[in-house]
mmCIF file of C-alpha atoms and ligand atoms in Angstrom:
data_model
loop_
_atom_site.group_PDB
_atom_site.id
_atom_site.type_symbol
_atom_site.label_atom_id
_atom_site.label_comp_id
_atom_site.label_asym_id
_atom_site.label_seq_id
_atom_site.Cartn_x
_atom_site.Cartn_y
_atom_site.Cartn_z
ATOM 1 C CA MET A 1 1.387 -3.960 -29.757
ATOM 2 C CA PHE A 2 2.308 -1.040 -27.541
ATOM 3 C CA THR A 3 -0.728 1.006 -26.524
ATOM 4 C CA SER A 4 -0.727 2.366 -22.965
ATOM 5 C CA THR A 5 3.050 2.799 -22.856
ATOM 6 C CA ALA A 6 3.521 3.976 -26.449
ATOM 7 C CA GLY A 7 5.324 7.305 -26.447
ATOM 8 C CA LEU A 8 6.049 7.228 -22.701
ATOM 9 C CA THR A 9 9.567 7.096 -21.339
ATOM 10 C CA LEU A 10 10.023 5.342 -18.010
ATOM 11 C CA PRO A 11 6.307 5.028 -17.265
ATOM 12 C CA SER A 12 5.252 4.090 -13.745
ATOM 13 C CA THR A 13 2.610 1.616 -12.626
ATOM 14 C CA VAL A 14 1.858 -0.981 -9.945
ATOM 15 C CA THR A 15 1.210 -4.678 -10.434
ATOM 16 C CA GLY A 16 -2.546 -4.740 -9.923
ATOM 17 C CA SER A 17 -4.113 -5.683 -6.605
ATOM 18 C CA TRP A 18 -4.619 -2.907 -4.055
ATOM 19 C CA PRO A 19 -5.738 -3.066 -0.389
ATOM 20 C CA ARG A 20 -9.478 -2.581 0.001
ATOM 21 C CA PRO A 21 -11.030 0.378 1.793
ATOM 22 C CA ARG A 22 -12.281 -0.902 5.184
ATOM 23 C CA TRP A 23 -15.893 -0.132 4.260
ATOM 24 C CA PHE A 24 -15.730 -2.251 1.102
ATOM 25 C CA ASP A 25 -16.764 -5.320 3.070
ATOM 26 C CA THR A 26 -18.877 -7.219 0.559
ATOM 27 C CA CYS A 27 -17.752 -9.903 -1.891
ATOM 28 C CA MET A 28 -19.135 -11.854 -4.845
ATOM 29 C CA TRP A 29 -18.410 -15.344 -3.400
ATOM 30 C CA GLY A 30 -19.011 -17.063 -6.725
ATOM 31 C CA ARG A 31 -22.159 -15.169 -7.754
ATOM 32 C CA PRO A 32 -22.338 -13.595 -11.227
ATOM 33 C CA LEU A 33 -21.444 -9.908 -11.342
ATOM 34 C CA ASP A 34 -24.842 -8.959 -12.773
ATOM 35 C CA THR A 35 -26.581 -10.630 -9.816
ATOM 36 C CA CYS A 36 -24.349 -8.777 -7.340
ATOM 37 C CA MET A 37 -24.895 -5.460 -9.127
ATOM 38 C CA MET A 38 -28.663 -5.581 -8.503
ATOM 39 C CA ASP A 39 -27.940 -5.381 -4.780
ATOM 40 C CA ILE A 40 -27.764 -1.624 -4.338
ATOM 41 C CA ARG A 41 -25.304 -1.861 -1.453
ATOM 42 C CA PHE A 42 -22.889 -4.012 -3.461
ATOM 43 C CA ARG A 43 -23.344 -1.803 -6.510
ATOM 44 C CA GLU A 44 -22.553 1.358 -4.587
ATOM 45 C CA LYS A 45 -19.625 -0.132 -2.692
ATOM 46 C CA LEU A 46 -17.941 -1.670 -5.759
ATOM 47 C CA GLN A 47 -18.378 1.474 -7.872
ATOM 48 C CA ASP A 48 -17.141 3.700 -5.050
ATOM 49 C CA ALA A 49 -14.212 1.401 -4.265
ATOM 50 C CA LEU A 50 -13.161 1.503 -7.931
ATOM 51 C CA ALA A 51 -13.371 5.303 -7.821
ATOM 52 C CA VAL A 52 -11.125 5.241 -4.755
ATOM 53 C CA VAL A 53 -8.432 3.000 -6.213
ATOM 54 C CA ILE A 54 -8.346 5.006 -9.436
ATOM 55 C CA SER A 55 -8.182 8.252 -7.457
ATOM 56 C CA ASP A 56 -5.412 6.914 -5.177
ATOM 57 C CA GLN A 57 -3.307 5.838 -8.145
ATOM 58 C CA GLU A 58 -3.851 9.119 -10.012
ATOM 59 C CA ARG A 59 -2.862 11.109 -6.910
ATOM 60 C CA ALA A 60 0.189 8.860 -6.572
ATOM 61 C CA GLY A 61 1.146 10.017 -10.080
ATOM 62 C CA LEU A 62 1.169 6.644 -11.844
ATOM 63 C CA ASP A 63 1.008 6.627 -15.641
ATOM 64 C CA VAL A 64 -0.765 3.285 -16.093
ATOM 65 C CA LEU A 65 -3.494 2.459 -13.554
ATOM 66 C CA THR A 66 -5.143 -0.755 -12.345
ATOM 67 C CA ASN A 67 -8.579 -1.679 -10.985
ATOM 68 C CA GLY A 68 -7.123 -3.001 -7.722
ATOM 69 C CA ASP A 69 -8.547 -6.494 -8.411
ATOM 70 C CA TYR A 70 -11.596 -5.397 -6.415
ATOM 71 C CA HIS A 71 -13.778 -8.076 -8.020
ATOM 72 C CA LEU A 72 -11.785 -10.704 -6.125
ATOM 73 C CA ASP A 73 -13.136 -11.930 -2.811
ATOM 74 C CA GLU A 74 -11.489 -10.804 0.389
ATOM 75 C CA ASP A 75 -10.376 -14.308 1.290
ATOM 76 C CA MET A 76 -7.507 -16.102 2.969
ATOM 77 C CA ALA A 77 -4.101 -15.075 1.574
ATOM 78 C CA GLY A 78 -5.699 -13.882 -1.663
ATOM 79 C CA ARG A 79 -6.997 -17.268 -2.865
ATOM 80 C CA SER A 80 -9.577 -15.572 -5.085
ATOM 81 C CA TRP A 81 -6.810 -14.505 -7.472
ATOM 82 C CA HIS A 82 -6.705 -18.106 -8.741
ATOM 83 C CA HIS A 83 -10.176 -19.059 -7.659
ATOM 84 C CA TYR A 84 -12.353 -16.429 -9.392
ATOM 85 C CA PRO A 85 -12.239 -18.163 -12.828
ATOM 86 C CA LEU A 86 -12.346 -21.687 -11.356
ATOM 87 C CA GLN A 87 -15.566 -20.873 -9.504
ATOM 88 C CA ARG A 88 -17.238 -19.780 -12.722
ATOM 89 C CA TRP A 89 -16.125 -22.129 -15.495
ATOM 90 C CA ALA A 90 -18.018 -25.376 -16.226
ATOM 91 C CA GLY A 91 -16.498 -28.738 -15.281
ATOM 92 C CA LEU A 92 -15.178 -27.651 -11.878
ATOM 93 C CA GLU A 93 -16.966 -28.307 -8.589
ATOM 94 C CA GLY A 94 -16.670 -28.025 -4.853
ATOM 95 C CA ASP A 95 -14.181 -26.850 -2.240
ATOM 96 C CA HIS A 96 -11.768 -29.669 -1.468
ATOM 97 C CA MET A 97 -8.435 -29.982 0.235
ATOM 98 C CA GLN A 98 -5.878 -31.127 -2.299
ATOM 99 C CA ALA A 99 -4.506 -34.569 -1.420
ATOM 100 C CA ALA A 100 -0.954 -34.251 -0.073
ATOM 101 C CA ASP A 101 0.440 -36.754 -2.608
ATOM 102 C CA LYS A 102 -1.037 -34.768 -5.502
ATOM 103 C CA ARG A 103 0.250 -31.404 -4.340
ATOM 104 C CA SER A 104 3.030 -29.922 -6.454
ATOM 105 C CA GLU A 105 6.455 -30.423 -4.963
ATOM 106 C CA TRP A 106 6.788 -26.639 -4.868
ATOM 107 C CA LEU A 107 3.858 -26.311 -2.516
ATOM 108 C CA ARG A 108 5.077 -28.550 0.284
ATOM 109 C CA TYR A 109 5.969 -26.707 3.452
ATOM 110 C CA SER A 110 6.634 -27.696 7.059
ATOM 111 C CA PRO A 111 3.909 -27.571 9.698
ATOM 112 C CA GLY A 112 4.386 -24.498 11.828
ATOM 113 C CA THR A 113 5.049 -22.166 8.880
ATOM 114 C CA LEU A 114 2.752 -19.560 7.364
ATOM 115 C CA LEU A 115 2.997 -21.169 3.931
ATOM 116 C CA TYR A 116 1.885 -24.521 5.384
ATOM 117 C CA GLU A 117 -1.084 -22.768 6.997
ATOM 118 C CA ILE A 118 -2.007 -21.161 3.666
ATOM 119 C CA TYR A 119 -1.597 -24.156 1.381
ATOM 120 C CA THR A 120 -3.442 -26.520 3.726
ATOM 121 C CA GLY A 121 -6.133 -23.908 4.426
ATOM 122 C CA TRP A 122 -7.000 -23.250 0.799
ATOM 123 C CA ARG A 123 -9.697 -25.401 -0.817
ATOM 124 C CA TRP A 124 -10.080 -26.096 -4.530
ATOM 125 C CA PRO A 125 -12.673 -27.467 -6.940
ATOM 126 C CA TRP A 126 -12.231 -30.912 -8.446
ATOM 127 C CA VAL A 127 -12.286 -31.375 -12.200
ATOM 128 C CA THR A 128 -15.535 -33.312 -12.597
ATOM 129 C CA ASP A 129 -16.403 -32.742 -16.259
ATOM 130 C CA LYS A 130 -15.136 -31.133 -19.467
ATOM 131 C CA ILE A 131 -13.897 -27.629 -18.651
ATOM 132 C CA GLU A 132 -15.646 -24.940 -20.638
ATOM 133 C CA HIS A 133 -15.662 -21.183 -20.629
ATOM 134 C CA ARG A 134 -18.405 -19.306 -18.811
ATOM 135 C CA PRO A 135 -18.299 -15.483 -18.652
ATOM 136 C CA LEU A 136 -16.023 -13.905 -16.040
ATOM 137 C CA ASP A 137 -17.315 -10.370 -16.762
ATOM 138 C CA TYR A 138 -13.794 -9.007 -17.235
ATOM 139 C CA ALA A 139 -15.089 -6.597 -19.897
ATOM 140 C CA LYS A 140 -17.657 -5.052 -17.575
ATOM 141 C CA LEU A 141 -15.211 -4.907 -14.659
ATOM 142 C CA TRP A 142 -12.653 -3.135 -16.836
ATOM 143 C CA ARG A 143 -15.254 -0.681 -18.207
ATOM 144 C CA MET A 144 -16.328 0.332 -14.706
ATOM 145 C CA ALA A 145 -12.730 1.189 -13.828
ATOM 146 C CA GLN A 146 -11.703 2.781 -17.141
ATOM 147 C CA ALA A 147 -14.814 4.995 -17.056
ATOM 148 C CA LYS A 148 -13.319 6.753 -14.030
ATOM 149 C CA SER A 149 -10.076 7.969 -15.614
ATOM 150 C CA ALA A 150 -8.577 9.361 -18.801
ATOM 151 C CA LYS A 151 -5.369 7.445 -18.042
ATOM 152 C CA PRO A 152 -5.119 3.845 -19.291
ATOM 153 C CA VAL A 153 -6.369 1.163 -16.889
ATOM 154 C CA ARG A 154 -4.670 -2.198 -17.311
ATOM 155 C CA PHE A 155 -6.731 -5.305 -16.552
ATOM 156 C CA GLY A 156 -4.869 -8.201 -14.931
ATOM 157 C CA THR A 157 -5.798 -11.840 -14.505
ATOM 158 C CA CYS A 158 -4.260 -14.964 -13.090
ATOM 159 C CA CYS A 159 -2.750 -17.061 -15.905
ATOM 160 C CA SER A 160 -4.764 -20.243 -16.299
ATOM 161 C CA GLN A 161 -1.818 -22.641 -16.050
ATOM 162 C CA VAL A 162 -1.019 -21.625 -12.478
ATOM 163 C CA MET A 163 -4.540 -22.664 -11.454
ATOM 164 C CA SER A 164 -3.841 -26.220 -12.610
ATOM 165 C CA LEU A 165 -1.397 -26.734 -9.741
ATOM 166 C CA PHE A 166 -4.350 -27.038 -7.379
ATOM 167 C CA LEU A 167 -6.685 -29.220 -9.422
ATOM 168 C CA ASP A 168 -7.256 -32.964 -9.076
ATOM 169 C CA ILE A 169 -9.001 -34.898 -11.852
ATOM 170 C CA HIS A 170 -12.141 -36.821 -10.877
ATOM 171 C CA THR A 171 -13.606 -37.626 -14.298
ATOM 172 C CA PRO A 172 -12.734 -40.037 -17.128
ATOM 173 C CA LYS A 173 -13.011 -37.083 -19.538
ATOM 174 C CA TYR A 174 -9.381 -36.162 -18.788
ATOM 175 C CA LYS A 175 -6.503 -38.591 -19.001
ATOM 176 C CA ASP A 176 -3.860 -36.140 -17.816
ATOM 177 C CA MET A 177 -3.311 -32.632 -16.521
ATOM 178 C CA ARG A 178 -2.056 -31.362 -19.883
ATOM 179 C CA GLN A 179 -5.544 -31.659 -21.369
ATOM 180 C CA VAL A 180 -6.865 -29.727 -18.383
ATOM 181 C CA ILE A 181 -4.225 -27.010 -18.816
ATOM 182 C CA TRP A 182 -5.029 -26.709 -22.519
ATOM 183 C CA ASP A 183 -8.778 -26.360 -21.904
ATOM 184 C CA LEU A 184 -8.118 -23.768 -19.178
ATOM 185 C CA ALA A 185 -5.959 -21.803 -21.647
ATOM 186 C CA GLU A 186 -8.692 -21.912 -24.309
ATOM 187 C CA ALA A 187 -11.326 -20.810 -21.799
ATOM 188 C CA MET A 188 -9.201 -17.862 -20.678
ATOM 189 C CA ASN A 189 -8.485 -16.923 -24.277
ATOM 190 C CA LYS A 190 -12.233 -16.561 -24.928
ATOM 191 C CA GLU A 191 -12.555 -14.224 -21.960
ATOM 192 C CA LEU A 192 -9.550 -12.144 -23.041
ATOM 193 C CA LEU A 193 -10.886 -11.767 -26.588
ATOM 194 C CA ALA A 194 -14.182 -10.493 -25.155
ATOM 195 C CA LEU A 195 -12.240 -8.062 -22.963
ATOM 196 C CA ARG A 196 -10.345 -6.790 -26.017
ATOM 197 C CA ASP A 197 -13.573 -6.479 -28.003
ATOM 198 C CA ALA A 198 -14.945 -4.259 -25.228
ATOM 199 C CA GLY A 199 -12.083 -1.834 -25.837
ATOM 200 C CA CYS A 200 -9.436 -2.874 -23.316
ATOM 201 C CA LYS A 201 -6.072 -2.524 -25.013
ATOM 202 C CA CYS A 202 -3.819 -3.327 -22.063
ATOM 203 C CA ILE A 203 -4.041 -6.769 -20.425
ATOM 204 C CA GLN A 204 -1.737 -8.415 -17.914
ATOM 205 C CA ILE A 205 -1.393 -12.204 -17.667
ATOM 206 C CA GLU A 206 -0.121 -13.033 -14.221
ATOM 207 C CA GLU A 207 2.259 -15.794 -13.295
ATOM 208 C CA PRO A 208 2.706 -18.345 -16.039
ATOM 209 C CA CYS A 209 4.695 -21.190 -14.447
ATOM 210 C CA LEU A 210 7.666 -20.994 -16.822
ATOM 211 C CA HIS A 211 10.167 -19.410 -14.418
ATOM 212 C CA PHE A 212 9.261 -21.834 -11.621
ATOM 213 C CA MET A 213 9.269 -24.850 -13.953
ATOM 214 C CA SER A 214 12.510 -23.911 -15.719
ATOM 215 C CA ASN A 215 14.290 -23.576 -12.414
ATOM 216 C CA THR A 216 13.300 -27.121 -11.491
ATOM 217 C CA PHE A 217 13.462 -28.931 -14.836
ATOM 218 C CA GLY A 218 15.435 -26.658 -17.207
ATOM 219 C CA SER A 219 13.916 -24.722 -20.078
ATOM 220 C CA ASP A 220 14.222 -27.586 -22.590
ATOM 221 C CA HIS A 221 12.144 -30.028 -20.576
ATOM 222 C CA GLU A 222 9.037 -31.191 -22.420
ATOM 223 C CA LYS A 223 6.807 -30.061 -19.513
ATOM 224 C CA VAL A 224 8.183 -26.562 -19.843
ATOM 225 C CA ARG A 225 7.825 -26.537 -23.633
ATOM 226 C CA PHE A 226 4.200 -27.593 -23.246
ATOM 227 C CA LEU A 227 3.484 -24.788 -20.795
ATOM 228 C CA LEU A 228 5.063 -22.305 -23.200
ATOM 229 C CA GLU A 229 2.728 -23.542 -25.924
ATOM 230 C CA ALA A 230 -0.273 -23.314 -23.580
ATOM 231 C CA PHE A 231 0.662 -19.756 -22.630
ATOM 232 C CA ASN A 232 0.871 -18.689 -26.259
ATOM 233 C CA ARG A 233 -2.528 -20.321 -26.884
ATOM 234 C CA GLU A 234 -3.983 -18.323 -23.991
ATOM 235 C CA VAL A 235 -3.050 -14.986 -25.576
ATOM 236 C CA GLN A 236 -3.686 -15.982 -29.201
ATOM 237 C CA GLY A 237 -5.398 -13.366 -31.358
ATOM 238 C CA LEU A 238 -4.530 -10.435 -29.101
ATOM 239 C CA ASP A 239 -1.876 -8.826 -31.247
ATOM 240 C CA ASP A 240 -3.629 -5.447 -31.134
ATOM 241 C CA VAL A 241 -3.476 -5.441 -27.319
ATOM 242 C CA GLU A 242 -0.516 -4.474 -25.144
ATOM 243 C CA ILE A 243 0.145 -7.742 -23.322
ATOM 244 C CA TRP A 244 2.048 -7.611 -20.043
ATOM 245 C CA VAL A 245 3.390 -10.906 -18.698
ATOM 246 C CA HIS A 246 3.776 -10.618 -14.941
ATOM 247 C CA THR A 247 6.179 -12.872 -13.074
ATOM 248 C CA CYS A 248 7.224 -12.838 -9.445
ATOM 249 C CA TRP A 249 8.144 -15.399 -6.802
ATOM 250 C CA GLY A 250 4.992 -15.424 -4.757
ATOM 251 C CA ASN A 251 2.438 -13.273 -3.039
ATOM 252 C CA PRO A 252 0.011 -15.310 -0.915
ATOM 253 C CA ASN A 253 -0.299 -13.026 2.115
ATOM 254 C CA MET A 254 2.805 -11.226 0.771
ATOM 255 C CA GLN A 255 4.990 -14.359 0.974
ATOM 256 C CA ARG A 256 7.812 -15.560 -1.255
ATOM 257 C CA VAL A 257 6.946 -19.182 -2.092
ATOM 258 C CA ARG A 258 10.388 -20.378 -3.268
ATOM 259 C CA GLU A 259 13.892 -19.489 -2.129
ATOM 260 C CA ASP A 260 15.605 -20.138 -5.474
ATOM 261 C CA THR A 261 14.396 -17.162 -7.489
ATOM 262 C CA SER A 262 16.698 -17.114 -10.506
ATOM 263 C CA TYR A 263 15.298 -16.024 -13.864
ATOM 264 C CA ALA A 264 18.430 -17.294 -15.648
ATOM 265 C CA LYS A 265 16.810 -20.418 -17.104
ATOM 266 C CA SER A 266 13.550 -18.769 -18.180
ATOM 267 C CA MET A 267 14.858 -15.468 -19.511
ATOM 268 C CA GLN A 268 15.153 -16.488 -23.130
ATOM 269 C CA MET A 269 11.656 -17.948 -23.117
ATOM 270 C CA TYR A 270 10.077 -14.844 -21.662
ATOM 271 C CA MET A 271 12.064 -12.456 -23.847
ATOM 272 C CA GLU A 272 11.933 -14.339 -27.145
ATOM 273 C CA GLU A 273 9.491 -17.234 -27.206
ATOM 274 C CA CYS A 274 6.474 -16.009 -25.250
ATOM 275 C CA LYS A 275 3.982 -13.817 -27.009
ATOM 276 C CA GLY A 276 3.556 -10.474 -25.282
ATOM 277 C CA ASP A 277 4.986 -6.973 -25.276
ATOM 278 C CA ILE A 278 6.157 -6.359 -21.733
ATOM 279 C CA TRP A 279 7.757 -8.767 -19.260
ATOM 280 C CA THR A 280 7.505 -7.780 -15.604
ATOM 281 C CA VAL A 281 10.155 -9.116 -13.217
ATOM 282 C CA GLU A 282 10.546 -9.057 -9.448
ATOM 283 C CA MET A 283 13.707 -7.080 -8.708
ATOM 284 C CA ARG A 284 13.462 -4.986 -5.527
ATOM 285 C CA ASP A 285 13.045 -7.892 -3.112
ATOM 286 C CA ARG A 286 15.792 -9.803 -4.941
ATOM 287 C CA ASN A 287 18.329 -6.973 -4.894
ATOM 288 C CA LEU A 288 18.316 -6.864 -8.713
ATOM 289 C CA GLN A 289 19.589 -10.429 -9.032
ATOM 290 C CA ASP A 290 19.931 -11.378 -12.763
ATOM 291 C CA ILE A 291 19.601 -7.776 -14.019
ATOM 292 C CA GLU A 292 22.899 -8.096 -15.928
ATOM 293 C CA LEU A 293 21.387 -10.961 -17.962
ATOM 294 C CA PHE A 294 19.330 -8.377 -19.861
ATOM 295 C CA ASP A 295 22.555 -7.327 -21.655
ATOM 296 C CA ARG A 296 21.897 -10.229 -24.037
ATOM 297 C CA PHE A 297 18.604 -8.677 -25.103
ATOM 298 C CA LYS A 298 19.775 -5.162 -25.952
ATOM 299 C CA ASP A 299 18.176 -5.374 -29.410
ATOM 300 C CA SER A 300 14.893 -6.876 -28.241
ATOM 301 C CA LYS A 301 11.674 -4.997 -28.938
ATOM 302 C CA LYS A 302 10.120 -6.266 -25.737
ATOM 303 C CA LYS A 303 9.918 -3.827 -22.862
ATOM 304 C CA VAL A 304 10.945 -4.832 -19.361
ATOM 305 C CA CYS A 305 8.987 -3.741 -16.314
ATOM 306 C CA ILE A 306 10.992 -4.053 -13.130
ATOM 307 C CA GLY A 307 9.775 -4.168 -9.552
ATOM 308 C CA THR A 308 11.201 -1.111 -7.809
ATOM 309 C CA VAL A 309 9.313 -1.434 -4.508
ATOM 310 C CA SER A 310 8.621 -4.597 -2.535
ATOM 311 C CA HIS A 311 5.152 -5.994 -1.926
ATOM 312 C CA ARG A 312 6.603 -8.038 0.932
ATOM 313 C CA SER A 313 7.936 -5.322 3.219
ATOM 314 C CA LEU A 314 5.780 -2.850 5.109
ATOM 315 C CA GLN A 315 8.472 -0.169 4.962
ATOM 316 C CA ALA A 316 7.337 2.418 2.409
ATOM 317 C CA ASP A 317 10.189 2.496 -0.103
ATOM 318 C CA ARG A 318 11.388 6.050 -0.804
ATOM 319 C CA PRO A 319 11.625 7.817 -4.180
ATOM 320 C CA GLU A 320 15.439 7.769 -3.801
ATOM 321 C CA ASP A 321 15.348 3.975 -3.393
ATOM 322 C CA VAL A 322 13.344 3.641 -6.614
ATOM 323 C CA ALA A 323 15.701 5.998 -8.490
ATOM 324 C CA ASP A 324 18.703 4.009 -7.281
ATOM 325 C CA ILE A 325 17.231 0.774 -8.677
ATOM 326 C CA LEU A 326 16.337 2.447 -11.973
ATOM 327 C CA ARG A 327 19.889 3.812 -12.345
ATOM 328 C CA LYS A 328 21.282 0.297 -11.915
ATOM 329 C CA ALA A 329 18.722 -1.199 -14.313
ATOM 330 C CA LEU A 330 19.504 1.424 -16.969
ATOM 331 C CA LYS A 331 23.018 -0.022 -17.278
ATOM 332 C CA HIS A 332 21.395 -3.142 -18.807
ATOM 333 C CA ILE A 333 18.020 -2.018 -20.213
ATOM 334 C CA PRO A 334 17.667 1.169 -22.307
ATOM 335 C CA ALA A 335 15.326 3.876 -20.968
ATOM 336 C CA GLU A 336 12.915 3.608 -23.900
ATOM 337 C CA ARG A 337 12.290 -0.048 -22.999
ATOM 338 C CA LEU A 338 12.190 0.271 -19.213
ATOM 339 C CA ILE A 339 9.052 0.516 -17.046
ATOM 340 C CA ALA A 340 8.871 0.892 -13.251
ATOM 341 C CA SER A 341 6.394 -1.031 -11.121
ATOM 342 C CA SER A 342 6.072 -2.886 -7.829
ATOM 343 C CA ASP A 343 7.393 -6.433 -7.451
ATOM 344 C CA CYS A 344 3.782 -7.642 -7.155
ATOM 345 C CA GLY A 345 0.386 -6.389 -5.976
ATOM 346 C CA PHE A 346 -0.366 -5.002 -2.511
ATOM 347 C CA GLY A 347 -3.822 -6.505 -2.133
ATOM 348 C CA ARG A 348 -3.388 -10.171 -1.270
ATOM 349 C CA GLN A 349 -3.773 -9.656 2.489
ATOM 350 C CA GLY A 350 -1.257 -8.017 4.755
ATOM 351 C CA CYS A 351 -0.667 -4.468 3.467
ATOM 352 C CA ASN A 352 -2.783 -1.399 4.211
ATOM 353 C CA ARG A 353 -3.858 1.344 1.796
ATOM 354 C CA GLU A 354 -1.513 4.020 3.095
ATOM 355 C CA ILE A 355 1.563 1.850 2.708
ATOM 356 C CA ALA A 356 0.440 0.868 -0.798
ATOM 357 C CA PHE A 357 -0.163 4.516 -1.654
ATOM 358 C CA PHE A 358 3.239 5.776 -0.498
ATOM 359 C CA LYS A 359 5.054 2.890 -2.171
ATOM 360 C CA ALA A 360 3.161 3.682 -5.398
ATOM 361 C CA THR A 361 3.937 7.380 -5.347
ATOM 362 C CA ALA A 362 7.597 6.551 -4.632
ATOM 363 C CA ILE A 363 7.607 4.712 -7.978
ATOM 364 C CA ALA A 364 6.199 7.742 -9.815
ATOM 365 C CA GLN A 365 8.556 10.126 -8.008
ATOM 366 C CA GLY A 366 11.564 7.845 -8.624
ATOM 367 C CA CYS A 367 10.787 7.875 -12.349
ATOM 368 C CA ASN A 368 10.714 11.679 -12.278
ATOM 369 C CA ILE A 369 14.123 11.808 -10.570
ATOM 370 C CA ILE A 370 15.594 9.725 -13.392
ATOM 371 C CA ARG A 371 13.714 11.593 -16.130
ATOM 372 C CA LYS A 372 15.218 14.811 -14.797
ATOM 373 C CA GLU A 373 18.709 13.273 -14.820
ATOM 374 C CA LEU A 374 18.191 12.195 -18.438
ATOM 375 C CA GLY A 375 16.936 15.658 -19.452
ATOM 376 C CA LEU A 376 13.416 14.376 -20.111
ATOM 377 C CA PRO A 377 10.150 16.102 -19.149
ATOM 378 C CA THR A 378 8.730 15.070 -15.777
ATOM 379 C CA THR A 379 5.092 14.343 -14.924
ATOM 380 C CA TYR A 380 2.827 16.059 -12.401
ATOM 381 C CA ILE A 381 2.418 14.094 -9.190
ATOM 382 C CA PRO A 382 -0.428 15.495 -7.051
ATOM 383 C CA ALA A 383 0.896 13.688 -3.956
ATOM 384 C CA THR A 384 3.983 15.920 -3.956
ATOM 385 C CA ASN A 385 2.119 19.238 -4.154
ATOM 386 C CA ALA A 386 3.014 21.012 -0.882
ATOM 387 C CA GLN A 387 -0.231 23.004 -0.882
ATOM 388 C CA LEU A 388 -2.381 19.908 -1.229
ATOM 389 C CA GLN A 389 -1.126 17.848 1.693
ATOM 390 C CA THR A 390 -3.916 16.465 3.896
ATOM 391 C CA ASP A 391 -2.672 18.103 7.069
ATOM 392 C CA VAL A 392 -1.098 21.453 6.267
ATOM 393 C CA VAL A 393 0.649 23.092 9.223
HETATM 394 ZN ZN1 LIG B 401 3.136 -11.419 -8.602
#
């Protein structure tokens, strides 16, 4: 159900993660949020950091805000994005290097490359018992952010099936990885229902494996059909929430993890078979590859959120660049179903706050350029107010 984007034409947003302020130098490292929040230094820093990310995104002029993923640890290449739930759910233990023969074929890289360094540096829990939900405190984390703005704050989480790529089974309770994936999906569903019950009406599920899997096996492969089923189980019962399904082609330390990035084989699944209201696709870094394939879905009710700035380059994309991409996208996706975002988040190591800020405001400004061209009302973007620049000459 459309909530945060209902009634908005060409709304602007960013994917989710945002570079931390330098002084926000404390992390949860597996502890429960309530425990951390009794430490007055953590409490102050997290609350203030959330105020900063909300303020930055409001000043940038975005229509739908995010909490910056500031509950995630500041760890190597953004491991905490997957690891935060795994550290907290029952049945998972330890920090182990995944055996090379068990590693997904997608995650094999040559020594001497950054991706090799990342995927051999990351450690993962083993599955040692039945996986069961334990609270992730998403509701409280969302409340703390939403309390700081009248604009909608979307809450994003790693999709549970992508976590399974890193898990090895060390218990007779699981015969195969599918049972693990299913239990992960059910655990995440419990957390998402609690988040919805707390009042969050805009949730983003990040990186189901369907586009990666379809590219390798084809969309009819039984593995792919199973993952589709598991994804729909993960978001079951959330029909009154605006569900965004985020897909990109990698973001550990800003990196692309595969070179074949075609959405051709997964498009029908994401547009027609997956539950959800909005599908986000990486477009800027891929020079709009596959955009013409959206012609087939002209009558779809699903909205499409396209990446208009790259999370992989440190060049701050300009408003004109964003407008140019939107003009091209509008030839295939009608304005009332188009949303502008970044290709992925800026906070998984490697990008600083100023670059993230100016990329974000370029998205908002690019949307205004196109709104003006279409004769639609524009929005106020504080970042562009000449009298409110930091250093007025
Ligand atoms: Zn992404």
